[in-house]
JSON list of C-alpha atoms in Angstrom, two decimals:
[
{"chain": "Z", "resi": 147, "resn": "ALA", "atom": "CA", "xyz": [114.11, 231.98, 23.08]},
{"chain": "Z", "resi": 148, "resn": "GLN", "atom": "CA", "xyz": [110.77, 230.79, 21.85]},
{"chain": "Z", "resi": 149, "resn": "ARG", "atom": "CA", "xyz": [109.42, 232.72, 18.91]},
{"chain": "Z", "resi": 150, "resn": "VAL", "atom": "CA", "xyz": [106.69, 232.24, 16.35]},
{"chain": "Z", "resi": 151, "resn": "THR", "atom": "CA", "xyz": [106.76, 234.16, 13.11]},
{"chain": "Z", "resi": 152, "resn": "GLN", "atom": "CA", "xyz": [103.82, 234.61, 10.77]},
{"chain": "Z", "resi": 153, "resn": "PRO", "atom": "CA", "xyz": [105.18, 236.70, 7.93]},
{"chain": "Z", "resi": 154, "resn": "GLU", "atom": "CA", "xyz": [101.85, 237.67, 6.38]},
{"chain": "Z", "resi": 155, "resn": "LYS", "atom": "CA", "xyz": [99.48, 240.04, 8.15]},
{"chain": "Z", "resi": 156, "resn": "LEU", "atom": "CA", "xyz": [96.83, 239.63, 5.49]},
{"chain": "Z", "resi": 157, "resn": "LEU", "atom": "CA", "xyz": [96.23, 236.96, 2.90]},
{"chain": "Z", "resi": 158, "resn": "SER", "atom": "CA", "xyz": [93.49, 237.30, 0.31]},
{"chain": "Z", "resi": 159, "resn": "VAL", "atom": "CA", "xyz": [92.49, 234.41, -1.91]},
{"chain": "Z", "resi": 160, "resn": "PHE", "atom": "CA", "xyz": [89.57, 233.63, -4.18]},
{"chain": "Z", "resi": 161, "resn": "LYS", "atom": "CA", "xyz": [87.02, 231.03, -3.24]},
{"chain": "Z", "resi": 162, "resn": "GLY", "atom": "CA", "xyz": [88.16, 227.62, -4.43]},
{"chain": "Z", "resi": 163, "resn": "ALA", "atom": "CA", "xyz": [91.83, 228.61, -4.55]},
{"chain": "Z", "resi": 164, "resn": "PRO", "atom": "CA", "xyz": [94.45, 226.87, -2.43]},
{"chain": "Z", "resi": 165, "resn": "VAL", "atom": "CA", "xyz": [95.48, 228.49, 0.83]},
{"chain": "Z", "resi": 166, "resn": "GLU", "atom": "CA", "xyz": [98.78, 228.38, 2.68]},
{"chain": "Z", "resi": 167, "resn": "LEU", "atom": "CA", "xyz": [99.32, 230.34, 5.88]},
{"chain": "Z", "resi": 168, "resn": "LYS", "atom": "CA", "xyz": [102.97, 230.41, 6.80]},
{"chain": "Z", "resi": 169, "resn": "CYS", "atom": "CA", "xyz": [104.38, 229.84, 10.26]},
{"chain": "Z", "resi": 170, "resn": "ASN", "atom": "CA", "xyz": [108.00, 229.52, 11.32]},
{"chain": "Z", "resi": 171, "resn": "TYR", "atom": "CA", "xyz": [109.23, 228.97, 14.82]},
{"chain": "Z", "resi": 172, "resn": "SER", "atom": "CA", "xyz": [112.38, 229.01, 16.89]},
{"chain": "Z", "resi": 173, "resn": "TYR", "atom": "CA", "xyz": [112.67, 226.78, 19.91]},
{"chain": "Z", "resi": 174, "resn": "SER", "atom": "CA", "xyz": [115.55, 224.90, 21.49]},
{"chain": "Z", "resi": 175, "resn": "GLY", "atom": "CA", "xyz": [113.87, 221.55, 21.93]},
{"chain": "Z", "resi": 176, "resn": "SER", "atom": "CA", "xyz": [110.83, 219.70, 20.66]},
{"chain": "Z", "resi": 177, "resn": "PRO", "atom": "CA", "xyz": [107.87, 222.04, 20.77]},
{"chain": "Z", "resi": 178, "resn": "GLU", "atom": "CA", "xyz": [104.23, 221.37, 20.24]},
{"chain": "Z", "resi": 179, "resn": "LEU", "atom": "CA", "xyz": [102.73, 223.44, 17.47]},
{"chain": "Z", "resi": 180, "resn": "PHE", "atom": "CA", "xyz": [99.16, 224.63, 17.16]},
{"chain": "Z", "resi": 181, "resn": "TRP", "atom": "CA", "xyz": [96.93, 226.63, 14.89]},
{"chain": "Z", "resi": 182, "resn": "TYR", "atom": "CA", "xyz": [94.20, 228.71, 16.50]},
{"chain": "Z", "resi": 183, "resn": "VAL", "atom": "CA", "xyz": [91.40, 230.46, 14.63]},
{"chain": "Z", "resi": 184, "resn": "GLN", "atom": "CA", "xyz": [89.29, 233.45, 15.62]},
{"chain": "Z", "resi": 185, "resn": "TYR", "atom": "CA", "xyz": [86.19, 234.02, 13.54]},
{"chain": "Z", "resi": 186, "resn": "SER", "atom": "CA", "xyz": [84.58, 237.44, 13.57]},
{"chain": "Z", "resi": 187, "resn": "ARG", "atom": "CA", "xyz": [83.20, 238.26, 17.05]},
{"chain": "Z", "resi": 188, "resn": "GLN", "atom": "CA", "xyz": [83.98, 234.80, 18.39]},
{"chain": "Z", "resi": 189, "resn": "ARG", "atom": "CA", "xyz": [86.47, 233.50, 20.86]},
{"chain": "Z", "resi": 190, "resn": "LEU", "atom": "CA", "xyz": [89.82, 232.06, 19.98]},
{"chain": "Z", "resi": 191, "resn": "GLN", "atom": "CA", "xyz": [89.53, 228.33, 19.36]},
{"chain": "Z", "resi": 192, "resn": "LEU", "atom": "CA", "xyz": [91.92, 225.52, 18.64]},
{"chain": "Z", "resi": 193, "resn": "LEU", "atom": "CA", "xyz": [91.94, 224.50, 14.99]},
{"chain": "Z", "resi": 194, "resn": "LEU", "atom": "CA", "xyz": [94.53, 221.74, 15.04]},
{"chain": "Z", "resi": 195, "resn": "ARG", "atom": "CA", "xyz": [97.75, 220.58, 16.69]},
{"chain": "Z", "resi": 196, "resn": "HIS", "atom": "CA", "xyz": [100.66, 218.85, 15.04]},
{"chain": "Z", "resi": 197, "resn": "ILE", "atom": "CA", "xyz": [100.61, 215.86, 17.38]},
{"chain": "Z", "resi": 198, "resn": "SER", "atom": "CA", "xyz": [97.12, 214.90, 16.24]},
{"chain": "Z", "resi": 199, "resn": "ARG", "atom": "CA", "xyz": [98.04, 214.92, 12.56]},
{"chain": "Z", "resi": 200, "resn": "GLU", "atom": "CA", "xyz": [94.40, 215.49, 11.79]},
{"chain": "Z", "resi": 201, "resn": "SER", "atom": "CA", "xyz": [92.47, 217.49, 9.24]},
{"chain": "Z", "resi": 202, "resn": "ILE", "atom": "CA", "xyz": [89.95, 219.96, 10.58]},
{"chain": "Z", "resi": 203, "resn": "LYS", "atom": "CA", "xyz": [87.57, 221.78, 8.23]},
{"chain": "Z", "resi": 204, "resn": "GLY", "atom": "CA", "xyz": [89.82, 220.69, 5.39]},
{"chain": "Z", "resi": 205, "resn": "PHE", "atom": "CA", "xyz": [92.91, 222.29, 6.92]},
{"chain": "Z", "resi": 206, "resn": "THR", "atom": "CA", "xyz": [96.14, 220.39, 7.49]},
{"chain": "Z", "resi": 207, "resn": "ALA", "atom": "CA", "xyz": [99.51, 221.38, 8.84]},
{"chain": "Z", "resi": 208, "resn": "ASP", "atom": "CA", "xyz": [102.74, 219.42, 8.77]},
{"chain": "Z", "resi": 209, "resn": "LEU", "atom": "CA", "xyz": [105.59, 220.06, 11.15]},
{"chain": "Z", "resi": 210, "resn": "ASN", "atom": "CA", "xyz": [108.85, 220.42, 9.25]},
{"chain": "Z", "resi": 211, "resn": "LYS", "atom": "CA", "xyz": [111.63, 220.32, 11.81]},
{"chain": "Z", "resi": 212, "resn": "GLY", "atom": "CA", "xyz": [114.34, 220.92, 9.22]},
{"chain": "Z", "resi": 213, "resn": "GLU", "atom": "CA", "xyz": [112.74, 224.17, 8.11]},
{"chain": "Z", "resi": 214, "resn": "THR", "atom": "CA", "xyz": [111.22, 224.86, 11.57]},
{"chain": "Z", "resi": 215, "resn": "SER", "atom": "CA", "xyz": [107.90, 225.48, 9.88]},
{"chain": "Z", "resi": 216, "resn": "PHE", "atom": "CA", "xyz": [104.29, 224.56, 10.53]},
{"chain": "Z", "resi": 217, "resn": "HIS", "atom": "CA", "xyz": [102.40, 225.97, 7.57]},
{"chain": "Z", "resi": 218, "resn": "LEU", "atom": "CA", "xyz": [98.61, 225.68, 7.46]},
{"chain": "Z", "resi": 219, "resn": "LYS", "atom": "CA", "xyz": [97.14, 224.51, 4.18]},
{"chain": "Z", "resi": 220, "resn": "LYS", "atom": "CA", "xyz": [93.79, 223.96, 2.56]},
{"chain": "Z", "resi": 221, "resn": "PRO", "atom": "CA", "xyz": [93.33, 222.91, -1.06]},
{"chain": "Z", "resi": 222, "resn": "PHE", "atom": "CA", "xyz": [90.12, 224.83, -1.73]},
{"chain": "Z", "resi": 223, "resn": "ALA", "atom": "CA", "xyz": [89.28, 227.93, 0.29]},
{"chain": "Z", "resi": 224, "resn": "GLN", "atom": "CA", "xyz": [85.70, 228.64, 1.34]},
{"chain": "Z", "resi": 225, "resn": "GLU", "atom": "CA", "xyz": [84.17, 231.98, 2.27]},
{"chain": "Z", "resi": 226, "resn": "GLU", "atom": "CA", "xyz": [83.52, 230.74, 5.80]},
{"chain": "Z", "resi": 227, "resn": "ASP", "atom": "CA", "xyz": [87.28, 230.26, 6.23]},
{"chain": "Z", "resi": 228, "resn": "SER", "atom": "CA", "xyz": [87.71, 234.02, 6.47]},
{"chain": "Z", "resi": 229, "resn": "ALA", "atom": "CA", "xyz": [89.10, 234.62, 9.95]},
{"chain": "Z", "resi": 230, "resn": "MET", "atom": "CA", "xyz": [92.20, 235.48, 11.93]},
{"chain": "Z", "resi": 231, "resn": "TYR", "atom": "CA", "xyz": [94.64, 232.58, 12.23]},
{"chain": "Z", "resi": 232, "resn": "TYR", "atom": "CA", "xyz": [97.29, 232.32, 14.91]},
{"chain": "Z", "resi": 233, "resn": "CYS", "atom": "CA", "xyz": [100.16, 229.89, 14.99]},
{"chain": "Z", "resi": 234, "resn": "ALA", "atom": "CA", "xyz": [101.37, 229.01, 18.49]},
{"chain": "Z", "resi": 235, "resn": "LEU", "atom": "CA", "xyz": [103.89, 226.81, 20.21]},
{"chain": "Z", "resi": 236, "resn": "SER", "atom": "CA", "xyz": [104.12, 225.29, 23.64]},
{"chain": "Z", "resi": 237, "resn": "ARG", "atom": "CA", "xyz": [105.88, 222.59, 25.55]},
{"chain": "Z", "resi": 238, "resn": "GLY", "atom": "CA", "xyz": [103.64, 220.48, 27.78]},
{"chain": "Z", "resi": 239, "resn": "ASN", "atom": "CA", "xyz": [101.57, 222.80, 29.92]},
{"chain": "Z", "resi": 240, "resn": "THR", "atom": "CA", "xyz": [103.76, 225.85, 29.41]},
{"chain": "Z", "resi": 241, "resn": "PRO", "atom": "CA", "xyz": [102.04, 228.98, 28.16]},
{"chain": "Z", "resi": 242, "resn": "LEU", "atom": "CA", "xyz": [101.38, 229.28, 24.49]},
{"chain": "Z", "resi": 243, "resn": "VAL", "atom": "CA", "xyz": [103.58, 231.63, 22.52]},
{"chain": "Z", "resi": 244, "resn": "PHE", "atom": "CA", "xyz": [101.57, 233.15, 19.70]},
{"chain": "Z", "resi": 245, "resn": "GLY", "atom": "CA", "xyz": [102.56, 234.54, 16.36]},
{"chain": "Z", "resi": 246, "resn": "LYS", "atom": "CA", "xyz": [101.16, 237.92, 15.33]},
{"chain": "Z", "resi": 247, "resn": "GLY", "atom": "CA", "xyz": [98.42, 236.29, 13.31]},
{"chain": "Z", "resi": 248, "resn": "THR", "atom": "CA", "xyz": [97.37, 236.29, 9.68]},
{"chain": "Z", "resi": 249, "resn": "ARG", "atom": "CA", "xyz": [94.00, 237.55, 8.56]},
{"chain": "Z", "resi": 250, "resn": "LEU", "atom": "CA", "xyz": [92.63, 235.31, 5.83]},
{"chain": "Z", "resi": 251, "resn": "SER", "atom": "CA", "xyz": [90.10, 236.87, 3.51]},
{"chain": "Z", "resi": 252, "resn": "VAL", "atom": "CA", "xyz": [88.36, 234.58, 1.04]},
{"chain": "Z", "resi": 253, "resn": "ILE", "atom": "CA", "xyz": [86.81, 236.47, -1.83]},
{"chain": "Z", "resi": 254, "resn": "ALA", "atom": "CA", "xyz": [83.71, 235.12, -3.53]},
{"chain": "L", "resi": 270, "resn": "GLY", "atom": "CA", "xyz": [83.37, 220.44, 25.56]},
{"chain": "L", "resi": 271, "resn": "ALA", "atom": "CA", "xyz": [85.39, 222.53, 27.95]},
{"chain": "L", "resi": 272, "resn": "VAL", "atom": "CA", "xyz": [83.96, 226.00, 28.42]},
{"chain": "L", "resi": 273, "resn": "VAL", "atom": "CA", "xyz": [85.64, 229.06, 29.86]},
{"chain": "L", "resi": 274, "resn": "SER", "atom": "CA", "xyz": [83.44, 231.97, 30.85]},
{"chain": "L", "resi": 275, "resn": "GLN", "atom": "CA", "xyz": [84.87, 235.45, 31.17]},
{"chain": "L", "resi": 276, "resn": "HIS", "atom": "CA", "xyz": [83.04, 238.33, 32.79]},
{"chain": "L", "resi": 277, "resn": "PRO", "atom": "CA", "xyz": [82.42, 241.15, 32.12]},
{"chain": "L", "resi": 278, "resn": "SER", "atom": "CA", "xyz": [82.71, 241.19, 28.34]},
{"chain": "L", "resi": 279, "resn": "TRP", "atom": "CA", "xyz": [83.01, 244.96, 28.20]},
{"chain": "L", "resi": 280, "resn": "VAL", "atom": "CA", "xyz": [83.67, 247.56, 30.84]},
{"chain": "L", "resi": 281, "resn": "ILE", "atom": "CA", "xyz": [84.08, 251.32, 30.66]},
{"chain": "L", "resi": 282, "resn": "CYS", "atom": "CA", "xyz": [85.24, 253.23, 33.70]},
{"chain": "L", "resi": 283, "resn": "LYS", "atom": "CA", "xyz": [86.94, 256.38, 34.84]},
{"chain": "L", "resi": 284, "resn": "SER", "atom": "CA", "xyz": [90.67, 256.75, 35.30]},
{"chain": "L", "resi": 285, "resn": "GLY", "atom": "CA", "xyz": [91.77, 255.71, 38.78]},
{"chain": "L", "resi": 286, "resn": "THR", "atom": "CA", "xyz": [89.14, 253.00, 39.15]},
{"chain": "L", "resi": 287, "resn": "SER", "atom": "CA", "xyz": [90.07, 249.40, 39.89]},
{"chain": "L", "resi": 288, "resn": "VAL", "atom": "CA", "xyz": [88.47, 246.80, 37.66]},
{"chain": "L", "resi": 289, "resn": "LYS", "atom": "CA", "xyz": [88.08, 243.08, 38.34]},
{"chain": "L", "resi": 290, "resn": "ILE", "atom": "CA", "xyz": [87.76, 240.54, 35.53]},
{"chain": "L", "resi": 291, "resn": "GLU", "atom": "CA", "xyz": [86.64, 237.00, 36.28]},
{"chain": "L", "resi": 292, "resn": "CYS", "atom": "CA", "xyz": [87.58, 233.84, 34.43]},
{"chain": "L", "resi": 293, "resn": "ARG", "atom": "CA", "xyz": [85.67, 230.66, 35.21]},
{"chain": "L", "resi": 294, "resn": "SER", "atom": "CA", "xyz": [86.03, 227.11, 33.94]},
{"chain": "L", "resi": 295, "resn": "LEU", "atom": "CA", "xyz": [82.47, 225.86, 33.79]},
{"chain": "L", "resi": 296, "resn": "ASP", "atom": "CA", "xyz": [82.82, 222.12, 33.31]},
{"chain": "L", "resi": 297, "resn": "PHE", "atom": "CA", "xyz": [86.38, 221.22, 34.19]},
{"chain": "L", "resi": 298, "resn": "GLN", "atom": "CA", "xyz": [88.93, 221.93, 36.87]},
{"chain": "L", "resi": 299, "resn": "ALA", "atom": "CA", "xyz": [91.48, 224.45, 35.71]},
{"chain": "L", "resi": 300, "resn": "THR", "atom": "CA", "xyz": [94.76, 223.81, 37.45]},
{"chain": "L", "resi": 301, "resn": "THR", "atom": "CA", "xyz": [96.41, 226.48, 35.33]},
{"chain": "L", "resi": 302, "resn": "MET", "atom": "CA", "xyz": [95.00, 229.73, 34.01]},
{"chain": "L", "resi": 303, "resn": "PHE", "atom": "CA", "xyz": [96.67, 232.21, 31.72]},
{"chain": "L", "resi": 304, "resn": "TRP", "atom": "CA", "xyz": [95.98, 235.89, 31.21]},
{"chain": "L", "resi": 305, "resn": "TYR", "atom": "CA", "xyz": [96.69, 237.54, 27.89]},
{"chain": "L", "resi": 306, "resn": "ARG", "atom": "CA", "xyz": [96.47, 241.09, 26.63]},
{"chain": "L", "resi": 307, "resn": "GLN", "atom": "CA", "xyz": [95.71, 241.94, 23.04]},
{"chain": "L", "resi": 308, "resn": "PHE", "atom": "CA", "xyz": [96.17, 245.37, 21.49]},
{"chain": "L", "resi": 309, "resn": "PRO", "atom": "CA", "xyz": [94.23, 246.27, 18.34]},
{"chain": "L", "resi": 310, "resn": "LYS", "atom": "CA", "xyz": [95.41, 244.33, 15.31]},
{"chain": "L", "resi": 311, "resn": "GLN", "atom": "CA", "xyz": [98.17, 242.68, 17.33]},
{"chain": "L", "resi": 312, "resn": "SER", "atom": "CA", "xyz": [98.72, 239.23, 18.72]},
{"chain": "L", "resi": 313, "resn": "LEU", "atom": "CA", "xyz": [98.02, 237.94, 22.20]},
{"chain": "L", "resi": 314, "resn": "MET", "atom": "CA", "xyz": [100.74, 238.75, 24.69]},
{"chain": "L", "resi": 315, "resn": "LEU", "atom": "CA", "xyz": [101.00, 236.57, 27.77]},
{"chain": "L", "resi": 316, "resn": "MET", "atom": "CA", "xyz": [100.79, 238.59, 30.96]},
{"chain": "L", "resi": 317, "resn": "ALA", "atom": "CA", "xyz": [100.91, 235.90, 33.63]},
{"chain": "L", "resi": 318, "resn": "THR", "atom": "CA", "xyz": [100.39, 232.27, 34.45]},
{"chain": "L", "resi": 319, "resn": "SER", "atom": "CA", "xyz": [98.55, 231.24, 37.58]},
{"chain": "L", "resi": 320, "resn": "ASN", "atom": "CA", "xyz": [98.33, 227.85, 39.22]},
{"chain": "L", "resi": 321, "resn": "GLU", "atom": "CA", "xyz": [95.56, 227.16, 41.68]},
{"chain": "L", "resi": 322, "resn": "GLY", "atom": "CA", "xyz": [96.59, 227.96, 45.21]},
{"chain": "L", "resi": 323, "resn": "SER", "atom": "CA", "xyz": [99.90, 229.61, 44.40]},
{"chain": "L", "resi": 324, "resn": "LYS", "atom": "CA", "xyz": [101.16, 233.02, 43.36]},
{"chain": "L", "resi": 325, "resn": "ALA", "atom": "CA", "xyz": [100.98, 233.96, 39.71]},
{"chain": "L", "resi": 326, "resn": "THR", "atom": "CA", "xyz": [104.09, 234.04, 37.56]},
{"chain": "L", "resi": 327, "resn": "TYR", "atom": "CA", "xyz": [104.29, 237.31, 35.67]},
{"chain": "L", "resi": 328, "resn": "GLU", "atom": "CA", "xyz": [106.00, 237.87, 32.37]},
{"chain": "L", "resi": 329, "resn": "GLN", "atom": "CA", "xyz": [108.81, 240.35, 32.13]},
{"chain": "L", "resi": 330, "resn": "GLY", "atom": "CA", "xyz": [107.55, 243.90, 31.94]},
{"chain": "L", "resi": 331, "resn": "VAL", "atom": "CA", "xyz": [104.15, 243.19, 33.52]},
{"chain": "L", "resi": 332, "resn": "GLU", "atom": "CA", "xyz": [103.60, 245.12, 36.75]},
{"chain": "L", "resi": 333, "resn": "LYS", "atom": "CA", "xyz": [102.55, 242.79, 39.54]},
{"chain": "L", "resi": 334, "resn": "ASP", "atom": "CA", "xyz": [101.08, 245.60, 41.62]},
{"chain": "L", "resi": 335, "resn": "LYS", "atom": "CA", "xyz": [99.09, 246.91, 38.68]},
{"chain": "L", "resi": 336, "resn": "PHE", "atom": "CA", "xyz": [97.67, 243.59, 37.54]},
{"chain": "L", "resi": 337, "resn": "LEU", "atom": "CA", "xyz": [96.67, 241.52, 40.55]},
{"chain": "L", "resi": 338, "resn": "ILE", "atom": "CA", "xyz": [95.90, 237.90, 39.80]},
{"chain": "L", "resi": 339, "resn": "ASN", "atom": "CA", "xyz": [94.15, 235.54, 42.15]},
{"chain": "L", "resi": 340, "resn": "HIS", "atom": "CA", "xyz": [93.53, 231.83, 41.47]},
{"chain": "L", "resi": 341, "resn": "ALA", "atom": "CA", "xyz": [91.94, 230.70, 44.70]},
{"chain": "L", "resi": 342, "resn": "SER", "atom": "CA", "xyz": [89.92, 227.79, 43.33]},
{"chain": "L", "resi": 343, "resn": "LEU", "atom": "CA", "xyz": [90.09, 225.27, 40.52]},
{"chain": "L", "resi": 344, "resn": "THR", "atom": "CA", "xyz": [87.33, 227.03, 38.64]},
{"chain": "L", "resi": 345, "resn": "LEU", "atom": "CA", "xyz": [88.00, 230.72, 39.16]},
{"chain": "L", "resi": 346, "resn": "SER", "atom": "CA", "xyz": [90.80, 233.17, 38.49]},
{"chain": "L", "resi": 347, "resn": "THR", "atom": "CA", "xyz": [90.49, 236.93, 38.70]},
{"chain": "L", "resi": 348, "resn": "LEU", "atom": "CA", "xyz": [92.53, 239.74, 37.20]},
{"chain": "L", "resi": 349, "resn": "THR", "atom": "CA", "xyz": [92.25, 243.10, 38.93]},
{"chain": "L", "resi": 350, "resn": "VAL", "atom": "CA", "xyz": [93.56, 246.15, 37.12]},
{"chain": "L", "resi": 351, "resn": "THR", "atom": "CA", "xyz": [94.31, 248.54, 39.95]},
{"chain": "L", "resi": 352, "resn": "SER", "atom": "CA", "xyz": [94.04, 252.31, 39.56]},
{"chain": "L", "resi": 353, "resn": "ALA", "atom": "CA", "xyz": [93.44, 251.90, 35.85]},
{"chain": "L", "resi": 354, "resn": "HIS", "atom": "CA", "xyz": [94.59, 254.57, 33.41]},
{"chain": "L", "resi": 355, "resn": "PRO", "atom": "CA", "xyz": [93.83, 255.07, 29.72]},
{"chain": "L", "resi": 356, "resn": "GLU", "atom": "CA", "xyz": [96.98, 253.21, 28.71]},
{"chain": "L", "resi": 357, "resn": "ASP", "atom": "CA", "xyz": [95.54, 250.11, 30.39]},
{"chain": "L", "resi": 358, "resn": "SER", "atom": "CA", "xyz": [92.71, 250.09, 27.87]},
{"chain": "L", "resi": 359, "resn": "SER", "atom": "CA", "xyz": [92.97, 246.84, 25.98]},
{"chain": "L", "resi": 360, "resn": "PHE", "atom": "CA", "xyz": [91.38, 243.46, 25.31]},
{"chain": "L", "resi": 361, "resn": "TYR", "atom": "CA", "xyz": [92.12, 240.97, 28.08]},
{"chain": "L", "resi": 362, "resn": "ILE", "atom": "CA", "xyz": [91.71, 237.25, 27.43]},
{"chain": "L", "resi": 363, "resn": "CYS", "atom": "CA", "xyz": [91.99, 234.36, 29.84]},
{"chain": "L", "resi": 364, "resn": "SER", "atom": "CA", "xyz": [92.53, 230.71, 29.08]},
{"chain": "L", "resi": 365, "resn": "ALA", "atom": "CA", "xyz": [92.46, 227.64, 31.25]},
{"chain": "L", "resi": 366, "resn": "SER", "atom": "CA", "xyz": [93.81, 224.14, 31.18]},
{"chain": "L", "resi": 367, "resn": "GLY", "atom": "CA", "xyz": [93.65, 221.28, 33.63]},
{"chain": "L", "resi": 368, "resn": "GLY", "atom": "CA", "xyz": [94.50, 217.69, 34.40]},
{"chain": "L", "resi": 369, "resn": "GLN", "atom": "CA", "xyz": [97.55, 215.51, 34.00]},
{"chain": "L", "resi": 370, "resn": "GLY", "atom": "CA", "xyz": [99.80, 215.48, 30.98]},
{"chain": "L", "resi": 371, "resn": "TYR", "atom": "CA", "xyz": [99.07, 217.65, 28.00]},
{"chain": "L", "resi": 372, "resn": "GLN", "atom": "CA", "xyz": [95.80, 219.54, 28.26]},
{"chain": "L", "resi": 373, "resn": "PRO", "atom": "CA", "xyz": [94.81, 222.12, 25.66]},
{"chain": "L", "resi": 374, "resn": "GLN", "atom": "CA", "xyz": [94.10, 225.68, 26.64]},
{"chain": "L", "resi": 375, "resn": "HIS", "atom": "CA", "xyz": [90.49, 226.79, 26.39]},
{"chain": "L", "resi": 376, "resn": "PHE", "atom": "CA", "xyz": [89.88, 230.46, 25.88]},
{"chain": "L", "resi": 377, "resn": "GLY", "atom": "CA", "xyz": [87.31, 232.84, 27.26]},
{"chain": "L", "resi": 378, "resn": "ASP", "atom": "CA", "xyz": [85.55, 235.41, 25.09]},
{"chain": "L", "resi": 379, "resn": "GLY", "atom": "CA", "xyz": [87.73, 238.22, 26.36]},
{"chain": "L", "resi": 380, "resn": "THR", "atom": "CA", "xyz": [87.02, 241.49, 28.16]},
{"chain": "L", "resi": 381, "resn": "ARG", "atom": "CA", "xyz": [87.28, 244.83, 26.46]},
{"chain": "L", "resi": 382, "resn": "LEU", "atom": "CA", "xyz": [88.46, 247.39, 28.99]},
{"chain": "L", "resi": 383, "resn": "SER", "atom": "CA", "xyz": [88.09, 251.08, 28.17]},
{"chain": "L", "resi": 384, "resn": "ILE", "atom": "CA", "xyz": [89.45, 253.64, 30.63]},
{"chain": "L", "resi": 385, "resn": "LEU", "atom": "CA", "xyz": [88.26, 257.20, 30.12]}
]
């Protein structure tokens, strides 16, 4: 069965500190992994996907198939990074399976 | 960029009323639309997947007769909550994707449904 686990409900860091939002998945195959972000009172939006191997707003995420992880990282947190982050997996055009989300709070 | 419009954004109605929520893709053809439900402080739970012109595929535990989904065109899908009760109060979010190969899902703003 497909499952996405985000172990932390809330993560608080100081501005300028490194951030790592954890995501582990279970899937019998080669999934596509995504990170979505939801800023306060805004719609859910795609932050990045593992296939692109890109850095968006300073965030990166590397797919580790051995550890079945797709942790989201940023070296220096900014206040505007405060939001709800969801890790999700899919395969082609199949529906996304979301983790429960982690609320990131960046403290000034 | 691809925009998905969801309407209404907030609706309050009496128990027993049926409520229709619309999801429109404004600048692309959405061959597939998804409907999610989100309870407070919880993640999005997929309710159903609909492909244009065919019946929706519901997830286990979702009542087909309670949540009617129609995807009659490539730009519009509707979710009708029939005979709504307080336990149906929730945040409903649609997303849409389209085209060949991998296409990302684009999300609407969501609809907050409150049943009195």
